[in-house]
Coordinates of C-alpha atoms and ligand atoms in Angstrom, one line a residue:
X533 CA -30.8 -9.4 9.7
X534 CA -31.8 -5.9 7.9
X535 CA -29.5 -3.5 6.7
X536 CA -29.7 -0.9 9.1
X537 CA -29.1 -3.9 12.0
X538 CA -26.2 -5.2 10.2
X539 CA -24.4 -1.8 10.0
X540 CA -25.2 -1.4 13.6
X541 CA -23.7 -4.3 14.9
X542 CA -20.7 -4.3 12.8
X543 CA -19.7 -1.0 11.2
X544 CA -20.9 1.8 14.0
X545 CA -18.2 1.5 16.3
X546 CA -15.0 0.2 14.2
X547 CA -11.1 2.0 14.5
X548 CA -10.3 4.5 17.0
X549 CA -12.8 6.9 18.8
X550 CA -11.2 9.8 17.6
X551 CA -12.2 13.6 19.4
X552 CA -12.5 15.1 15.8
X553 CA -15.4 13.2 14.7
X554 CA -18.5 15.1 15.6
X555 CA -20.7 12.7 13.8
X556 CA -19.7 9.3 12.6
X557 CA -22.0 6.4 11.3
X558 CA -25.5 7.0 11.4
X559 CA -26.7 10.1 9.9
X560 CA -27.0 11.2 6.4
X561 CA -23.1 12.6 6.3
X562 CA -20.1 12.3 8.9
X563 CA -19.5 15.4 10.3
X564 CA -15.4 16.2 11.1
X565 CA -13.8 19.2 12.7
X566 CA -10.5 19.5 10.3
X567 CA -7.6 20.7 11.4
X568 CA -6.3 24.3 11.0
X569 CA -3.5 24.6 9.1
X570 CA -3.5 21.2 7.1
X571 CA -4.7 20.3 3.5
X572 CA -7.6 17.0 3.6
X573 CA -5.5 14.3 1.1
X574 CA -8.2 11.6 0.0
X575 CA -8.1 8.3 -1.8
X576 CA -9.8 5.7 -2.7
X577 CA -9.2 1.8 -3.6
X578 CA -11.9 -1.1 -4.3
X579 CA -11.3 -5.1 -3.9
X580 CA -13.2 -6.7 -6.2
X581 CA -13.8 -10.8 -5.5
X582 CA -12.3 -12.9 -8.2
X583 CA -10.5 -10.0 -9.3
X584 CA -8.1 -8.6 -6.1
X585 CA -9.1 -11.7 -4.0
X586 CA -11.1 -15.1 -3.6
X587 CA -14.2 -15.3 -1.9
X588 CA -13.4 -17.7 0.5
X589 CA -10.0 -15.7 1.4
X590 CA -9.8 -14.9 4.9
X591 CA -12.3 -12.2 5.6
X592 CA -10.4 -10.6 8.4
X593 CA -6.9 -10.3 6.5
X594 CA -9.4 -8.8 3.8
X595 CA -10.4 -6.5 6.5
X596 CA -7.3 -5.6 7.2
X597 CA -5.7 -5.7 3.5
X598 CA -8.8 -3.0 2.6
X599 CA -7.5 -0.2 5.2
X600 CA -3.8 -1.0 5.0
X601 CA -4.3 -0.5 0.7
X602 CA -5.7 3.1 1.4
X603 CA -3.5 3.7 4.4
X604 CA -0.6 3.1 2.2
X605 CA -1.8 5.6 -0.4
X606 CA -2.1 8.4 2.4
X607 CA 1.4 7.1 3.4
X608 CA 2.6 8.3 0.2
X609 CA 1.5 11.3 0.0
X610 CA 2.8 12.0 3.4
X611 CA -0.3 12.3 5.8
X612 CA -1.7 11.5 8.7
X613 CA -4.5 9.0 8.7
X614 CA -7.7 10.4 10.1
X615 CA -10.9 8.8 8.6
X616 CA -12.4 6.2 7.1
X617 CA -15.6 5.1 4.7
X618 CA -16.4 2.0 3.2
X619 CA -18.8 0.8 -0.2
X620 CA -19.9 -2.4 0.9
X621 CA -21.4 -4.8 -1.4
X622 CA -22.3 -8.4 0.1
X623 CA -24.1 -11.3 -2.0
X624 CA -25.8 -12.3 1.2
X625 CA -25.4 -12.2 5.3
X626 CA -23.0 -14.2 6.5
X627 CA -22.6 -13.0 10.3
X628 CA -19.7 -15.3 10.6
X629 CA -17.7 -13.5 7.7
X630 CA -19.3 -10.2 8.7
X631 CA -17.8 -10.2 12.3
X632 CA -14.2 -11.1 10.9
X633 CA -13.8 -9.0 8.5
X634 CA -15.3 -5.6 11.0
X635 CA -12.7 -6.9 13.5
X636 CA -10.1 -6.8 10.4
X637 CA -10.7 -3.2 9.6
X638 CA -11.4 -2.2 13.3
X639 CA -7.6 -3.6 14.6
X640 CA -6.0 -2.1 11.4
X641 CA -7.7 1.0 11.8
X642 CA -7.0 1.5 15.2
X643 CA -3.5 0.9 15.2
X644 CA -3.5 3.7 12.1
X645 CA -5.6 5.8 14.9
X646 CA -8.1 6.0 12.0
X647 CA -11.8 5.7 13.0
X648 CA -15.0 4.3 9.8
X649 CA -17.5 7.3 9.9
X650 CA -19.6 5.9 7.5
X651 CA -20.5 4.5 4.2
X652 CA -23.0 2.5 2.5
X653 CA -24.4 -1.2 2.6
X654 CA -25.5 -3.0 -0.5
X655 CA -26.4 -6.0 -2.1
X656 CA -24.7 -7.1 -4.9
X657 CA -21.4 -9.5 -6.4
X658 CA -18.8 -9.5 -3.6
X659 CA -17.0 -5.7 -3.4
X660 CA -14.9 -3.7 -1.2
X661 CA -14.4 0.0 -1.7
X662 CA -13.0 2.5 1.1
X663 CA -12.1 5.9 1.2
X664 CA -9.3 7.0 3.5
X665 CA -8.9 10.7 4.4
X666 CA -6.0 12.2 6.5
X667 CA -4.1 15.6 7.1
X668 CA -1.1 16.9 5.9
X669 CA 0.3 20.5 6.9
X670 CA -0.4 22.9 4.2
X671 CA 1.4 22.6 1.2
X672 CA 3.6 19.8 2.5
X673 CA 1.9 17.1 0.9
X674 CA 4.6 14.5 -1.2
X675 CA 3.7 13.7 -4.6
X676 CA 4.7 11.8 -7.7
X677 CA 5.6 15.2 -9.7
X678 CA 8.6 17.0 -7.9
X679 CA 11.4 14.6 -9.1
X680 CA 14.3 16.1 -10.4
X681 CA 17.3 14.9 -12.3
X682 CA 20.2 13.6 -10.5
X683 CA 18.1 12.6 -7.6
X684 CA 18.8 9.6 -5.8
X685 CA 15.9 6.7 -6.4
X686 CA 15.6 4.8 -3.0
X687 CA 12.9 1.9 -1.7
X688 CA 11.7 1.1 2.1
X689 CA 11.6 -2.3 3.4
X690 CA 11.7 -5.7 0.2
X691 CA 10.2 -6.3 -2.5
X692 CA 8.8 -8.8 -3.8
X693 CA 7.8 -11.0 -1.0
X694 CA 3.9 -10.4 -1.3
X695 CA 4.2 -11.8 -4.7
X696 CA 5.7 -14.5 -3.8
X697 CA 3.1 -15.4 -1.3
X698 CA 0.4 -14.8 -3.7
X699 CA 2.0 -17.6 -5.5
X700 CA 2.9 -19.5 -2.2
X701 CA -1.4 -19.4 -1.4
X702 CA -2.1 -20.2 -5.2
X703 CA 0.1 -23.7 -4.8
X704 CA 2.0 -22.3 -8.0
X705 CA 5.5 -21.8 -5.8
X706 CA 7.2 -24.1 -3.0
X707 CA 8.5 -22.3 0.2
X708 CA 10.6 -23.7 3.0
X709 CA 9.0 -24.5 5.7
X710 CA 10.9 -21.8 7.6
X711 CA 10.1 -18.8 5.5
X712 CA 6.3 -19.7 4.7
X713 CA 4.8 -17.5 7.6
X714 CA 6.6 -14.4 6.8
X715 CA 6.0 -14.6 3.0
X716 CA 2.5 -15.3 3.5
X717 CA 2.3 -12.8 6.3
X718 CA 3.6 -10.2 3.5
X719 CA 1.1 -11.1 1.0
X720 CA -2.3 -11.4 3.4
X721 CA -1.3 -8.8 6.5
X722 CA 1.4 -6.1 4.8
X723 CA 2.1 -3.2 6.1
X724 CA 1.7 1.0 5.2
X725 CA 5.0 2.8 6.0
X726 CA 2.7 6.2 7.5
X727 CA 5.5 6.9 10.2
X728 CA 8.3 6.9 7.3
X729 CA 5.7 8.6 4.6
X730 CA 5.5 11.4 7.2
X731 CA 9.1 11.6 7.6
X732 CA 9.8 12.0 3.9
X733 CA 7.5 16.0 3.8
X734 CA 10.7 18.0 4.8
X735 CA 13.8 15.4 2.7
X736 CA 12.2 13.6 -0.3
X737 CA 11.2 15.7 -3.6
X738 CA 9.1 12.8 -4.9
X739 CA 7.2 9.8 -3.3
X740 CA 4.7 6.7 -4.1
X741 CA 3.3 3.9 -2.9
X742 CA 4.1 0.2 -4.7
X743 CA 1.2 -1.3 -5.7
X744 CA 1.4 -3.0 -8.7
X745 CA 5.2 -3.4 -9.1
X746 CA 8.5 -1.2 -9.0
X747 CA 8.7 -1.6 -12.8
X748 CA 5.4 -0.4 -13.9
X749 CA 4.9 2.2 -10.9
X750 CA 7.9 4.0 -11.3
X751 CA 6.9 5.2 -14.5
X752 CA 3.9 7.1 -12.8
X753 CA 7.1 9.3 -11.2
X754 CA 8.6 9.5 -14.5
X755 CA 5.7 10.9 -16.6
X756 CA 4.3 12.9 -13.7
X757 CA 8.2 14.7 -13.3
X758 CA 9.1 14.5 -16.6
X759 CA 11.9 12.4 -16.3
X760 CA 13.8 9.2 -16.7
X761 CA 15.6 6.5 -14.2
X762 CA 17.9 4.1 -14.0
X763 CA 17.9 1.1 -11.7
X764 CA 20.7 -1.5 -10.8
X765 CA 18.4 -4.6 -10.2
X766 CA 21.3 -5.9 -8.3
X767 CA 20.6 -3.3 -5.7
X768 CA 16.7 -4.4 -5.1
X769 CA 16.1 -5.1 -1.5
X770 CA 15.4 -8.9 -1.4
X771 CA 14.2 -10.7 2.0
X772 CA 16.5 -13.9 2.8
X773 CA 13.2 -16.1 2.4
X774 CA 12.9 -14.5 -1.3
X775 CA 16.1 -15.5 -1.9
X776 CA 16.4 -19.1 -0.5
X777 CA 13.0 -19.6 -2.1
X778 CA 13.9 -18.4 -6.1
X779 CA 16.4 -18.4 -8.5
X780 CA 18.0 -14.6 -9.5
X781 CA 16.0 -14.3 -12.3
X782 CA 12.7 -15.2 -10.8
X783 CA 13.4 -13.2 -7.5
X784 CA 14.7 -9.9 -9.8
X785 CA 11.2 -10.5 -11.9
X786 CA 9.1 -10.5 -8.5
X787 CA 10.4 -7.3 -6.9
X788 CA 10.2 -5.9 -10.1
X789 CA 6.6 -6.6 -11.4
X790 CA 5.3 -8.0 -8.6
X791 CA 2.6 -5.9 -6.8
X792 CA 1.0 -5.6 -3.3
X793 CA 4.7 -4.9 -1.6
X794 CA 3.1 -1.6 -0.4
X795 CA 6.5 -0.4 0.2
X796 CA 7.4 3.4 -0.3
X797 CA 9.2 4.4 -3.2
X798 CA 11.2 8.1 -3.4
X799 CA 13.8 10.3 -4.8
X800 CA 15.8 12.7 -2.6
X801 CA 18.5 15.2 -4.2
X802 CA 22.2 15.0 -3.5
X803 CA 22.4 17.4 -1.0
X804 CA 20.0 15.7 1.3
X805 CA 21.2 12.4 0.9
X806 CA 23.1 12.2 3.7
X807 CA 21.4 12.9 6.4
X808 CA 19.1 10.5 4.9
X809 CA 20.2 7.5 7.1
X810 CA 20.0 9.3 10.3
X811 CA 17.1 11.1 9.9
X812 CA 15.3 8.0 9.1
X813 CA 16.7 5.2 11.4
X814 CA 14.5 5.6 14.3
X815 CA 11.5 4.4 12.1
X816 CA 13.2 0.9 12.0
X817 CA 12.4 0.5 8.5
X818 CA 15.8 -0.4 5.7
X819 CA 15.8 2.0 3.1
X820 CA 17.6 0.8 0.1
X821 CA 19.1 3.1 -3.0
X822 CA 18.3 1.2 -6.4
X823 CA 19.3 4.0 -8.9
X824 CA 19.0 7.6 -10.1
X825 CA 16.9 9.9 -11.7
X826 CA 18.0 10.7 -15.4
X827 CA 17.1 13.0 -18.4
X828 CA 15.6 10.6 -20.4
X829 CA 12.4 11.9 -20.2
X830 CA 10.0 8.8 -19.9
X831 CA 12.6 5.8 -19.9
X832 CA 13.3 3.4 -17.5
X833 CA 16.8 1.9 -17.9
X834 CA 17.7 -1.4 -15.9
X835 CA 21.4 -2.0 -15.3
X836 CA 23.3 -5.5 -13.9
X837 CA 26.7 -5.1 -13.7
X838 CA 27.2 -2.0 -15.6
X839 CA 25.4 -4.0 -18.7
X840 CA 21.6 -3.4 -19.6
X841 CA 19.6 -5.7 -18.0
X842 CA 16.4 -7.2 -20.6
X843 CA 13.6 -7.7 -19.3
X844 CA 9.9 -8.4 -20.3
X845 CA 7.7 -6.8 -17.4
X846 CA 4.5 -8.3 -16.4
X847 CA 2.7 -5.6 -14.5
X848 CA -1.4 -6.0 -13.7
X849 CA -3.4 -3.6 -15.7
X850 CA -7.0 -4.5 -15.2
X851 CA -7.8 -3.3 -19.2
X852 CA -4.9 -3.7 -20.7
Ligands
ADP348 P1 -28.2 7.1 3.4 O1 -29.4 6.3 2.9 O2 -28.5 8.4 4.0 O3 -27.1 7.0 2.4 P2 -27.7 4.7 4.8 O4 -29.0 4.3 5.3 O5 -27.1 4.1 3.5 O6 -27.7 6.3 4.7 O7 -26.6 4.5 6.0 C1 -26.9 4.8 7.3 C2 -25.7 5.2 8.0 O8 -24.8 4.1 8.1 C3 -24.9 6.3 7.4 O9 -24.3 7.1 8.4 C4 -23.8 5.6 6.6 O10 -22.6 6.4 6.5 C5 -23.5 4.4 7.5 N1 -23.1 3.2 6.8 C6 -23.8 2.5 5.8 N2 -23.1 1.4 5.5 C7 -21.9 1.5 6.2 C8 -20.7 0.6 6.2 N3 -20.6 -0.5 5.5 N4 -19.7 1.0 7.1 C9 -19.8 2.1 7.8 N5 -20.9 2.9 7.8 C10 -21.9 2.6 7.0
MG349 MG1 -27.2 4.7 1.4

């Protein structure tokens, strides 16, 4: 099977059909009618085998891993998903691994009503690079800069469950029987908050994504703002399963430098905070306040009981 065959039979037709693509996969550029009124926000992540995953993972939770990674990005920045590219590099053809991880990316996609309008096949080590773009009404995109001190520091859903089932797949940590599924399910099919991200434009003065881990993340908001926090660790959303499974210690060090949670993290002033619950219920995800924005311009401050919490973070930096 030829390039041009392979991207037929798996690539020309994945997500939604959506009425603004003019031109999706097959000539030289997609062409898109854009939205009048709204600013284009654009991102990009790559899964590297070996590095982000294990080439005999299962190609269609990769599939769907890839678009929920940039999905969550646009979630963060408060837009709409709209359209999708992906940098494909394969080692060889392998139709079976081929057709499971298109139908991971087309039912992720489509449930994101985002559709792949193009990209590029190549041959090379095992690598995964997409590009989501999606729409925002002009000027209201969130960002990791508008934080202000005083804010209120708040988390969707819990953290530290996808870490957890990284470990859970690895063999390095025992699970219940009872809460394997979900904790797996967390690490291998998690989930972008878009409908939430979207709901945040008009309350929240700062947002991200969680990535790589509360602990080293945050600090992106604090540089970026120009301020500090502080965060009760006693207040971190934990999932039941993470705490049968863990001791304190170990759970506290998972939601805190544990990454691939894809959970939204933002600040909202005082004066919105209460509406905060209401606004935000019908989305059915838990929101959870964790701590305050300070003046300490750069410094994170973890808290137990009113005493400083030490801690030694372990956050993935790929060149550290
Ligand atoms: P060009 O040589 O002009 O870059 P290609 O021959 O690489 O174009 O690709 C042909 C068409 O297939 C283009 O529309 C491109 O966007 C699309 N395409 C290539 N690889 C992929 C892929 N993995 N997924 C989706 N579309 C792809
Ligand atoms: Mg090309």
């Amino acid at each position: 099977m030829g390039e041009f065959e392979l991207i037929a039979k798996y690539f020309s037709a994945v997500g939604a059909k959506r009425s603004d693509v003019i031109t999706g996969v097959g000539d030289d550029g997609a062409v898109i009618q854009v939205r009048d009124g709204h600013d284009l926000v654009v991102t990009t992540d790559t899964m590297v085998s070996g590095t982000h995953f294990f080439a005999n993972d299962d190609p269609r939770a990769l599939g769907h891993k890839l678009v929920t990674v940039n999905i969550s990005d646009l979630a963060a920045m408060g837009a709409e998903p709209a359209w999708l590219s992906l940098a494909l590099t394969l080692p060889e053809v392998n139709e079976h691994w081929l057709s499971q991880f298109s139908a991971g990316i087309n039912e992720t996609a489509e449930y994101y009503n985002c559709q792949l309008v193009g990209g590029d096949t190549t041959r090379g080590p095992l690598s995964l690079t997409m590009t989501a773009k999606g729409l925002v009404p002009r000027g209201k995109a969130l960002s990791r800069s508008g934080a202000k001190v005083g804010d209120y520091i708040y988390v969707t859903g819990t953290l530290g469950d996808a870490a957890l089932g990284l470990k859970l797949q690895q063999g390095l940590h025992q699970v219940s029987k009872k809460h394997q599924t979900h904790i797996l399910q967390r690490f291998q099919y998690p989930s972008a908050r878009v409908a939430l991200g979207q709901a945040l434009r008009n309350i929240a003065n700062s947002a991200m994504d969680l990535s790589d881990g509360l602990y080293g993340d945050i600090q992106h908001i604090l540089h970026r703002s120009a301020v500090g926090a502080s965060i009760d660790v006693q207040k971190l959303p934990l999932s039941q399963a993470l705490k049968d499974s863990c001791d304190n210690n170990t759970a506290y060090g998972l939601a805190l430098s544990g990454g691939e949670d894809y959970e939204l993290l933002f600040t909202v002033s005082e004066n919105k905070r209460g509406s905060l619950d209401v606004l935000l219920s019908p989305y059915g995800v838990a929101i959870t306040c964790i701590g305050r924005i300070t003046g300490a311009i750069g410094k994170l401050e973890l808290k137990k009981s009113e005493q400083t919490f030490s801690y030694q973070p372990q956050g993935f930096k790929h060149f550290a």
